[in-house]
Short mmCIF file of C-alpha atoms in Angstrom, two decimals:
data_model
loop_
_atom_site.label_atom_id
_atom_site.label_comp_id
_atom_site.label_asym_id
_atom_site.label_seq_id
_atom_site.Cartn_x
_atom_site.Cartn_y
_atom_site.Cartn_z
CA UNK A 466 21.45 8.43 22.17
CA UNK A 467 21.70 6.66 18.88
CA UNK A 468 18.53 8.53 17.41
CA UNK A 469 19.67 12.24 19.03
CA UNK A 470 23.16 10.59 16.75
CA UNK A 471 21.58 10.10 13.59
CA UNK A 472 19.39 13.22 13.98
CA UNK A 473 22.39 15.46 14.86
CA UNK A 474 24.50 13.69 11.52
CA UNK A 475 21.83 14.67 9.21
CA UNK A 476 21.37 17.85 10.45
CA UNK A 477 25.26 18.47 10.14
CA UNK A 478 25.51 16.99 6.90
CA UNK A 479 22.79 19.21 5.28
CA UNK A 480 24.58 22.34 6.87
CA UNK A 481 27.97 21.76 5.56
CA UNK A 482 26.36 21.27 2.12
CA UNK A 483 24.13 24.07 2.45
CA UNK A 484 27.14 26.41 3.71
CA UNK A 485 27.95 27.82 7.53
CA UNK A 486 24.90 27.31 9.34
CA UNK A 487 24.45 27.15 12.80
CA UNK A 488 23.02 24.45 14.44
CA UNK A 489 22.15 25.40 18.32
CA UNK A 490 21.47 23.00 20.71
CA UNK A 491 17.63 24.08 21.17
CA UNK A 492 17.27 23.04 17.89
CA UNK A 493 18.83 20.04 17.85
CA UNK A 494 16.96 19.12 20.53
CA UNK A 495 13.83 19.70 19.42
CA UNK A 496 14.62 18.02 15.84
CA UNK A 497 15.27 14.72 18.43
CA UNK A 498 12.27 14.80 20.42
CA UNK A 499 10.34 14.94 16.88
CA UNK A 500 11.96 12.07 15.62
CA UNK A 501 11.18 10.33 18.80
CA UNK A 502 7.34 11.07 19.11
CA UNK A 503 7.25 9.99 14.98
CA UNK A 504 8.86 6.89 15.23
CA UNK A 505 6.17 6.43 19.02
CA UNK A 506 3.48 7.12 16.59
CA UNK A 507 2.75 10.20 19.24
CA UNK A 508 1.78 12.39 16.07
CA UNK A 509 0.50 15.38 18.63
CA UNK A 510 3.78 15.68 20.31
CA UNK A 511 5.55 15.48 17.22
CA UNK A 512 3.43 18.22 15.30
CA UNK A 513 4.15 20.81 18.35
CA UNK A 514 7.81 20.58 18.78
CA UNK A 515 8.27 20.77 15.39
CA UNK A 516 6.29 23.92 15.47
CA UNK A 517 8.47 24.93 17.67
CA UNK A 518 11.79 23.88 15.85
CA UNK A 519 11.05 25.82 12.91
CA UNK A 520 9.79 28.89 14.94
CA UNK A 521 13.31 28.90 17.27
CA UNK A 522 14.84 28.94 13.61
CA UNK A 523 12.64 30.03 10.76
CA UNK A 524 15.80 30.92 8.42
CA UNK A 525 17.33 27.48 8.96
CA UNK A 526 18.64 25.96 5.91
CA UNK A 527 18.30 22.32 6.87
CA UNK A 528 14.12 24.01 7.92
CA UNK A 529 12.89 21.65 4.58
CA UNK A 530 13.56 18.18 6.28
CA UNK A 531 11.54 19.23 8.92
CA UNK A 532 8.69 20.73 7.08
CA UNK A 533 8.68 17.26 5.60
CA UNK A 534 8.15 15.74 8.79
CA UNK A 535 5.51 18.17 9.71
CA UNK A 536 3.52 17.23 6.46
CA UNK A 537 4.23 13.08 7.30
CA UNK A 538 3.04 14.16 10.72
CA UNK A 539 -0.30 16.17 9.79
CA UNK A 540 -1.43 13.32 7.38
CA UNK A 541 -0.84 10.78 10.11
CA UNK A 542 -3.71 13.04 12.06
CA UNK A 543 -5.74 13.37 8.74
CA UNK A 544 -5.29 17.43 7.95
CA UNK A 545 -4.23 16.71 4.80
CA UNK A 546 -4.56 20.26 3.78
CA UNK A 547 -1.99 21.23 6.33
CA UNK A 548 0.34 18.36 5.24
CA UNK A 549 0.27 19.73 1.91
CA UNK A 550 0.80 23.08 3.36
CA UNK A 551 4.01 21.71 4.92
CA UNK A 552 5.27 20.28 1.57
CA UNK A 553 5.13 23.09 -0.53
CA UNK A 554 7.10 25.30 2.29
CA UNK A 555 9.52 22.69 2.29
CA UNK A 556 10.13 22.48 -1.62
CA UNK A 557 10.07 26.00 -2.06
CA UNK A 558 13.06 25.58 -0.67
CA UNK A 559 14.17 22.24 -1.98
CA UNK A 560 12.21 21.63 -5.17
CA UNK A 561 14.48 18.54 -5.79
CA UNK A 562 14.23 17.22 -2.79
CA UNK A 563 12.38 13.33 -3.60
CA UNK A 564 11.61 12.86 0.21
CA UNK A 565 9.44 16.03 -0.06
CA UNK A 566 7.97 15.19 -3.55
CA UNK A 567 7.97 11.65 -2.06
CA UNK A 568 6.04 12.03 1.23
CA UNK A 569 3.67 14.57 -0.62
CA UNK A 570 2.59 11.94 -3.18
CA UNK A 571 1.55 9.83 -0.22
CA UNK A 572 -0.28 12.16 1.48
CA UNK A 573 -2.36 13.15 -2.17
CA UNK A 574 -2.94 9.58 -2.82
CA UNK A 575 -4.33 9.38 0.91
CA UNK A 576 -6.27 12.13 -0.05
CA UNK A 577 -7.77 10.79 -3.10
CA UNK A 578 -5.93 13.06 -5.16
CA UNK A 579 -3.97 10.76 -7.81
CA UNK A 580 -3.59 12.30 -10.64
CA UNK A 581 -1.17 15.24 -8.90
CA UNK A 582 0.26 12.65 -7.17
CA UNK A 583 1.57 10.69 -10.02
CA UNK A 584 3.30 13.84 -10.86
CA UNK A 585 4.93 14.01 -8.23
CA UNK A 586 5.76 10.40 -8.64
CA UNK A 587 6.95 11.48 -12.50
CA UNK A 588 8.90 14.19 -11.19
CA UNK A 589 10.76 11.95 -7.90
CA UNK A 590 11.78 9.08 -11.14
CA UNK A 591 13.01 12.04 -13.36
CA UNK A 592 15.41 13.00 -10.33
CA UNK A 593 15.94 9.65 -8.92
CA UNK A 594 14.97 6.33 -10.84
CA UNK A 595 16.13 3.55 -8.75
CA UNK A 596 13.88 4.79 -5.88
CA UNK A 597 11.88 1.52 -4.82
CA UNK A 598 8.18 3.55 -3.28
CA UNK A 599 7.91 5.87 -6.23
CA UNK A 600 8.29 3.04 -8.54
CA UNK A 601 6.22 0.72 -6.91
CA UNK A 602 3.17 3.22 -6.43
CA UNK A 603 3.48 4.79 -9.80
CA UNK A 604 3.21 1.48 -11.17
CA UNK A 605 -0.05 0.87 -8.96
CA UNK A 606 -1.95 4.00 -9.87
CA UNK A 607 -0.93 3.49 -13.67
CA UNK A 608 -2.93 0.26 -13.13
CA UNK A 609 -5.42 1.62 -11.47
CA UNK A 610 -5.80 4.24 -14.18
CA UNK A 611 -5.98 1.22 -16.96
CA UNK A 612 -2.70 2.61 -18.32
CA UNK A 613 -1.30 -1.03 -18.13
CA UNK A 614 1.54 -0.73 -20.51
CA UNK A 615 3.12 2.10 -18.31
CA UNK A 616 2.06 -0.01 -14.88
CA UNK A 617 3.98 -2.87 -16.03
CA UNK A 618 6.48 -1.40 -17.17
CA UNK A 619 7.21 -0.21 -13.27
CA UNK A 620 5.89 -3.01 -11.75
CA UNK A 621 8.60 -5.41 -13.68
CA UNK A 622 11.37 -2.70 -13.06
CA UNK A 623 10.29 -2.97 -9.60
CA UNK A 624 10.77 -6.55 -9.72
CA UNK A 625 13.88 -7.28 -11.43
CA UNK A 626 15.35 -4.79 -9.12
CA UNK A 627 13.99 -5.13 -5.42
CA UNK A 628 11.94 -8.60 -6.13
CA UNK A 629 8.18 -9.04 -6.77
CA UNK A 630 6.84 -8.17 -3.25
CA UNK A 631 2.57 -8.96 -2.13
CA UNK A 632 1.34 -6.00 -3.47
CA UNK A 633 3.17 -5.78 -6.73
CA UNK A 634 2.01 -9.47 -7.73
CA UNK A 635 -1.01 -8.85 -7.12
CA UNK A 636 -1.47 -5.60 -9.05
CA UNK A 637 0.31 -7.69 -12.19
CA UNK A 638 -2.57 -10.38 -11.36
CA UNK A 639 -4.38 -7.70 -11.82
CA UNK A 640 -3.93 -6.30 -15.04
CA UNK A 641 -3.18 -9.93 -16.37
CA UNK A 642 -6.67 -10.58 -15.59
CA UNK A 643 -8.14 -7.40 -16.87
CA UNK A 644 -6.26 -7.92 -20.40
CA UNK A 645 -7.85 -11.31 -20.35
CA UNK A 646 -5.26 -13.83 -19.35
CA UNK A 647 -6.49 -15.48 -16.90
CA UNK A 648 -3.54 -18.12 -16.15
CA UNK A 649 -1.12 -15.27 -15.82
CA UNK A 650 -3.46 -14.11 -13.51
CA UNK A 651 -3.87 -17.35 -11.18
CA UNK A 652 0.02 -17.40 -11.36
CA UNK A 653 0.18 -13.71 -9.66
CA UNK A 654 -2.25 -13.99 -7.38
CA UNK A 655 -0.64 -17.28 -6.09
CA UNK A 656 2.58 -15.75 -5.93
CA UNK A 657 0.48 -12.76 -3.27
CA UNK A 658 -0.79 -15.35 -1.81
CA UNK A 659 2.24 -17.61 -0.94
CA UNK A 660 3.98 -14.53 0.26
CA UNK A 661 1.16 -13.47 2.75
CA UNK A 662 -2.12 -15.70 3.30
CA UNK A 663 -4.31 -12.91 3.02
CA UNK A 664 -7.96 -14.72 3.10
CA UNK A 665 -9.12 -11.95 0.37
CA UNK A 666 -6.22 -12.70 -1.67
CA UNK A 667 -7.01 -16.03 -1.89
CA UNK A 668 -10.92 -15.19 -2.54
CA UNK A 669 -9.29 -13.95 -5.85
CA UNK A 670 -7.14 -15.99 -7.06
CA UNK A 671 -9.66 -18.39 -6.54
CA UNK A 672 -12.66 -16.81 -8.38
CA UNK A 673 -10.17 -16.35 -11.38
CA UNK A 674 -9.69 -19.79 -11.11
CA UNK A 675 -13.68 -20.28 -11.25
CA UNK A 676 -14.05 -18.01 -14.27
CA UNK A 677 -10.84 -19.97 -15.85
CA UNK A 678 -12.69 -23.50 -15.30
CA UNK A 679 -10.07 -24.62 -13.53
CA UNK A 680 -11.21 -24.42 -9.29
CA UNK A 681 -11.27 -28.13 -9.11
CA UNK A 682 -7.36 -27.78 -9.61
CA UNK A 683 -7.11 -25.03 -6.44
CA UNK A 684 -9.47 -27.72 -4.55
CA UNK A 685 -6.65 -28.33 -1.73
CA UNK A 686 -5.54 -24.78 -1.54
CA UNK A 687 -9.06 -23.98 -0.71
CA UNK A 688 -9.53 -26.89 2.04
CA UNK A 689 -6.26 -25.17 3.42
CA UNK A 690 -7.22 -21.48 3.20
CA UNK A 691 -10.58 -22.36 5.24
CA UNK A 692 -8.64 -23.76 7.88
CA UNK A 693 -6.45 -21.42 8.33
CA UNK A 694 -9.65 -18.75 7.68
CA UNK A 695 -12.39 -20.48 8.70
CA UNK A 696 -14.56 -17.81 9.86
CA UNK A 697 -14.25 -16.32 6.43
CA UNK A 698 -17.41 -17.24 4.93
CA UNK A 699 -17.17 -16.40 1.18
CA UNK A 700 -14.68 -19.65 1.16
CA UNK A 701 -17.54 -21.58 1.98
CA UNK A 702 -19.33 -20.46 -1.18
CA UNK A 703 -16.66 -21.66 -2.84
CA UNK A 704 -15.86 -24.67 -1.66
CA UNK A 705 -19.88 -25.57 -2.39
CA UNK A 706 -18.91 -24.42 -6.31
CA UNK A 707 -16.86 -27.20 -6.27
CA UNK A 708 -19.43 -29.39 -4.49
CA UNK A 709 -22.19 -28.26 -7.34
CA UNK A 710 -20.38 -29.38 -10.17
CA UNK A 711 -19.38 -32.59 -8.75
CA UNK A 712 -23.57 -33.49 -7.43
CA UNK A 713 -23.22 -33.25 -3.77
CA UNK A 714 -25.77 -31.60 -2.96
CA UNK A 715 -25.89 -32.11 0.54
CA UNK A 716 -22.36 -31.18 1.13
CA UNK A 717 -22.94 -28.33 -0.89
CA UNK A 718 -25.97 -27.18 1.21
CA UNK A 719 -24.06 -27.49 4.57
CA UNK A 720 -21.34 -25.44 2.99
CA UNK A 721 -23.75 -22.10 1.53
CA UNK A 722 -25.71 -22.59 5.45
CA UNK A 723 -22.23 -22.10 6.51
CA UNK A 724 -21.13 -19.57 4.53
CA UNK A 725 -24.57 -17.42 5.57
CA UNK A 726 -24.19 -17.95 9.47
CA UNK A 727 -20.69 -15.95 8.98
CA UNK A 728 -22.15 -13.64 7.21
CA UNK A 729 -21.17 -14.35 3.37
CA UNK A 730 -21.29 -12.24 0.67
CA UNK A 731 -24.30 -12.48 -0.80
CA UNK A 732 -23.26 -10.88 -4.01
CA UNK A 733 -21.09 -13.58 -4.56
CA UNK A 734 -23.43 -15.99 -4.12
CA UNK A 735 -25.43 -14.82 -6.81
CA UNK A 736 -22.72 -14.40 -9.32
CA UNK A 737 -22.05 -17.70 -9.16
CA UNK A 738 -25.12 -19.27 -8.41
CA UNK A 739 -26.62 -16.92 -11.44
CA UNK A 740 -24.19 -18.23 -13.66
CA UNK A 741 -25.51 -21.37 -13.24
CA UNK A 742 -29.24 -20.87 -14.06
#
């Protein structure tokens, strides 16, 4: 009952701000057993009684938060093109909506399509700035873009604000690293780490670390990420970087034999085994 509750309050609140608008029980129903199948990941289900929602009442008012829904359910099964469809229904009826301009930036940037995305992103932070996902992302395709300035400008907005979550330190390591500054870099990319030990998060900070002459100092974090990775072979390649520079060779053979039998990559081998010719 608590879902059909919060269904039924939304529903009601849009109505009375919308004007009279009647809310019959079909609908209401329907609107539930969508939010039900969404939240059970039962995307099929939800797509067809939310078909049917908007077909028992095409002239409903409160029609956009479903169309919304549609479009989060259609790019759940991959037609993006319909999920877009859905959007732009829904904000021709509520261009100022930032859930619709919201969930359609997702489903662009699923699609590949980033630059109309971060317009949609520009126009959800014109509306509403304190929004944490449109800050967050807007910051990460700015950075992905090179426009770093703009990308950190989010990104520490985003932090004072809601904290400096995994993927926001790590898209700062990021552009620290790609403007050269390497320690600010390491510091990021430990702070990622620390706050989920992701085994290719690690692989990064510690190659930065590598390139920064300073892996040696990163020497126990690394005999820690391989046992808590072990099977994770590029480690292994660099834990026998460290071996190299300090003469043990034999260690340093068991450790690249290692690193092969789990499959390695063998780009990275070369980059730093190149480097060293």
């Amino acid at each position: 009952m608590k879902a059909r509750t919060t269904i039924f309050t939304i529903f009601s609140a849009c109505a009375l701000s919308m004007g009279a608008q009647t809310l019959t029980a079909t609908y209401i129903e329907l609107a539930d057993s969508a939010d039900r199948y969404m939240k059970q990941e039962r995307w099929v289900d939800a797509e067809r009684v939310i078909v049917r929602a908007l077909k028992h009442e095409p002239a409903n008012k409160s029609n956009y938060l479903l169309w919304s829904n549609l479009g989060t359910v259609r790019t759940n099964l991959g037609d993006y093109d319909g999920a877009l469809q859905a959007f732009d229904i829904g904000l021709s009826s509520a261009p100022k909506s930032t859930m619709l301009l919201s969930n359609r930036a997702r489903t662009l940037i699923a699609k590949g399509d980033t630059k109309r995305a971060l317009e949609d992103l520009d126009n959800v932070l014109t509306l509403d700035s304190t929004l944490q996902w449109p800050r967050k992302m807007r910051g990460v395709l700015r950075a992905a873009k090179s426009d770093y300035r703009g990308a950190t400008s989010d990104l520490e907005f985003y932090a004072d604000r809601f904290g400096k979550d995994v993927t926001v330190a790590e898209t700062m390591g990021d552009i620290a690293l790609r403007q050269g500054d390497k320690q600010l870099a390491l510091t990021n990319y430990k702070e990622a780490y620390d706050k989920e030990k992701d085994e290719t998060l690690l692989l990064k900070l510690l190659l930065t670390a590598y390139y920064a002459g300073k892996l040696d100092e990163y020497e126990d974090m690394l005999a820690l990420g391989i046992a808590n990775h072990p099977r994770y072979g590029d480690l292994y390649i660099m834990r026998a970087a460290i071996k190299r520079g300090r003469y043990q060779t034999t260690d340093m053979e068991q450790d690249l034999k290692r690193a092969k039998e789990l499959g390695a990559d063998e780009r990275l081998y070369k980059e730093l085994w190149r480097e060293n010719k």
